[in-house]
Short mmCIF file of C-alpha atoms in Angstrom, two decimals:
data_model
loop_
_atom_site.label_atom_id
_atom_site.label_comp_id
_atom_site.label_asym_id
_atom_site.label_seq_id
_atom_site.Cartn_x
_atom_site.Cartn_y
_atom_site.Cartn_z
CA GLN A 1 -4.48 43.19 15.37
CA VAL A 2 -5.38 41.29 12.24
CA GLN A 3 -7.64 38.34 12.89
CA LEU A 4 -8.39 35.55 10.45
CA VAL A 5 -11.14 33.10 11.35
CA GLU A 6 -11.69 29.94 9.33
CA SER A 7 -14.98 28.08 9.21
CA GLY A 8 -16.64 25.35 7.21
CA GLY A 9 -14.51 22.37 8.13
CA GLY A 10 -15.94 19.05 9.23
CA LEU A 11 -16.32 15.36 8.50
CA VAL A 12 -17.28 14.31 4.99
CA GLN A 13 -17.25 11.09 3.00
CA ALA A 14 -14.87 10.61 0.12
CA GLY A 15 -16.27 12.23 -3.01
CA GLY A 16 -18.08 14.87 -1.02
CA SER A 17 -17.65 18.64 -0.91
CA LEU A 18 -16.93 21.33 1.63
CA ARG A 19 -16.57 25.09 1.39
CA LEU A 20 -14.13 26.76 3.71
CA SER A 21 -14.40 30.44 4.55
CA CYS A 22 -11.86 32.78 6.09
CA SER A 23 -13.16 36.02 7.53
CA ALA A 24 -10.70 38.87 8.12
CA SER A 25 -10.96 41.68 10.65
CA GLY A 26 -8.73 44.22 12.40
CA LEU A 27 -6.84 45.12 9.27
CA SER A 28 -5.19 48.12 10.92
CA GLY A 29 -6.12 50.78 8.41
CA LEU A 30 -5.50 48.63 5.37
CA THR A 31 -8.30 46.98 3.52
CA PHE A 32 -8.68 43.29 2.86
CA ARG A 33 -7.95 43.92 -0.78
CA SER A 34 -4.43 45.00 0.18
CA TYR A 35 -3.57 41.43 1.07
CA ALA A 36 -2.60 38.42 -0.97
CA MET A 37 -4.15 35.32 0.61
CA GLY A 38 -3.44 31.64 0.80
CA TRP A 39 -4.82 28.34 2.04
CA PHE A 40 -2.44 25.87 3.63
CA ARG A 41 -2.97 22.47 5.21
CA GLN A 42 -1.10 20.36 7.70
CA ALA A 43 -1.67 16.69 8.38
CA PRO A 44 -0.33 15.02 11.55
CA GLY A 45 3.43 14.54 11.34
CA LYS A 46 3.71 16.48 8.11
CA GLU A 47 4.78 19.96 7.10
CA ARG A 48 2.37 22.79 6.42
CA ASP A 49 1.91 22.90 2.65
CA VAL A 50 0.28 25.40 0.36
CA VAL A 51 -3.03 24.29 -1.13
CA ALA A 52 -4.03 27.39 -3.06
CA ALA A 53 -3.14 31.06 -3.25
CA ILE A 54 -4.67 34.20 -4.71
CA ASN A 55 -3.49 37.72 -5.40
CA TRP A 56 -5.09 40.81 -3.90
CA SER A 57 -7.60 41.34 -6.69
CA GLY A 58 -8.52 37.71 -7.25
CA THR A 59 -7.35 37.80 -10.86
CA THR A 60 -4.46 35.38 -10.39
CA THR A 61 -4.67 32.08 -8.54
CA TYR A 62 -2.56 29.02 -7.85
CA SER A 63 -3.60 25.48 -6.98
CA ALA A 64 -1.27 22.71 -5.87
CA ASP A 65 -1.06 19.76 -8.24
CA SER A 66 -2.65 17.52 -5.63
CA VAL A 67 -5.87 19.56 -5.63
CA LYS A 68 -5.93 20.97 -9.14
CA GLY A 69 -9.31 20.50 -10.76
CA ARG A 70 -10.94 19.74 -7.40
CA PHE A 71 -10.33 22.81 -5.22
CA THR A 72 -11.04 26.44 -6.13
CA ILE A 73 -9.81 29.49 -4.25
CA SER A 74 -11.73 32.76 -4.48
CA ARG A 75 -12.25 35.94 -2.53
CA ASP A 76 -14.91 38.56 -1.98
CA ASN A 77 -13.12 41.80 -1.09
CA ALA A 78 -16.42 43.53 -0.30
CA LYS A 79 -17.07 40.93 2.41
CA ASN A 80 -13.45 40.62 3.62
CA THR A 81 -13.72 36.90 3.03
CA LEU A 82 -11.59 34.22 1.40
CA TYR A 83 -13.06 30.91 0.22
CA LEU A 84 -11.88 27.43 -0.67
CA GLN A 85 -14.38 25.27 -2.51
CA MET A 86 -13.35 21.64 -2.15
CA ASN A 87 -14.95 19.03 -4.36
CA SER A 88 -14.28 15.32 -4.91
CA LEU A 89 -12.61 15.10 -1.54
CA LYS A 90 -10.22 12.24 -0.85
CA PRO A 91 -9.05 10.72 2.45
CA GLU A 92 -5.59 12.18 1.76
CA ASP A 93 -7.14 15.67 1.95
CA THR A 94 -7.63 15.14 5.69
CA ALA A 95 -5.73 17.89 7.53
CA VAL A 96 -6.07 21.11 9.46
CA TYR A 97 -6.63 23.90 6.95
CA TYR A 98 -5.28 27.39 7.59
CA CYS A 99 -5.81 30.68 5.82
CA ALA A 100 -3.03 33.23 5.74
CA ALA A 101 -2.59 36.87 4.69
CA LYS A 102 0.34 38.82 3.33
CA GLY A 103 0.33 42.48 2.41
CA GLY A 104 0.90 42.72 -1.32
CA LEU A 105 -0.39 44.93 -4.11
CA ASP A 106 2.08 43.73 -6.70
CA GLY A 107 -0.37 41.36 -8.32
CA ARG A 108 1.40 38.24 -7.13
CA TYR A 109 0.34 35.28 -5.09
CA TYR A 110 2.73 33.68 -2.61
CA LEU A 111 3.47 30.01 -2.05
CA SER A 112 5.79 29.88 0.96
CA ALA A 113 4.34 29.82 4.47
CA LEU A 114 7.33 31.93 5.54
CA GLU A 115 6.09 34.82 3.43
CA TYR A 116 2.74 35.13 5.23
CA ARG A 117 2.44 37.37 8.25
CA TYR A 118 -1.05 36.59 9.55
CA TRP A 119 -2.61 33.18 10.18
CA GLY A 120 -5.95 31.83 11.26
CA GLN A 121 -6.36 29.21 13.96
CA GLY A 122 -7.19 26.45 11.49
CA THR A 123 -10.21 24.29 10.79
CA GLN A 124 -10.21 20.49 10.71
CA VAL A 125 -11.22 18.69 7.55
CA THR A 126 -11.65 14.93 7.82
CA VAL A 127 -12.49 12.80 4.80
CA SER A 128 -13.61 9.25 5.49
CA SER A 129 -13.19 6.44 2.99
#
């Protein structure tokens, strides 16, 4: 049973920073590096949207236009951990943030929530104005 546990969310003022972490366990014989990973967010009444994505090796990343230049996705395969560094936070970044995993050694990242098999429980990020 693959488990993804997010941490690092909280309340921050606009312009501030947070670093989200996603720790993976129970990878059923595969290693963390076998998985492409993504960060998604969902605000109340809205769909779950991709924020950033990364391939298995960390060599290829994607950032949504809304966060480009402010958020950085990275991973440490030795620690089975995914990160999202969030700088210059805005009130519109307020949402529940989820990490997700998809088996993939083809060097790609994935942008659709439908493609991801495993999900964390989410962590709340609230940005006050």
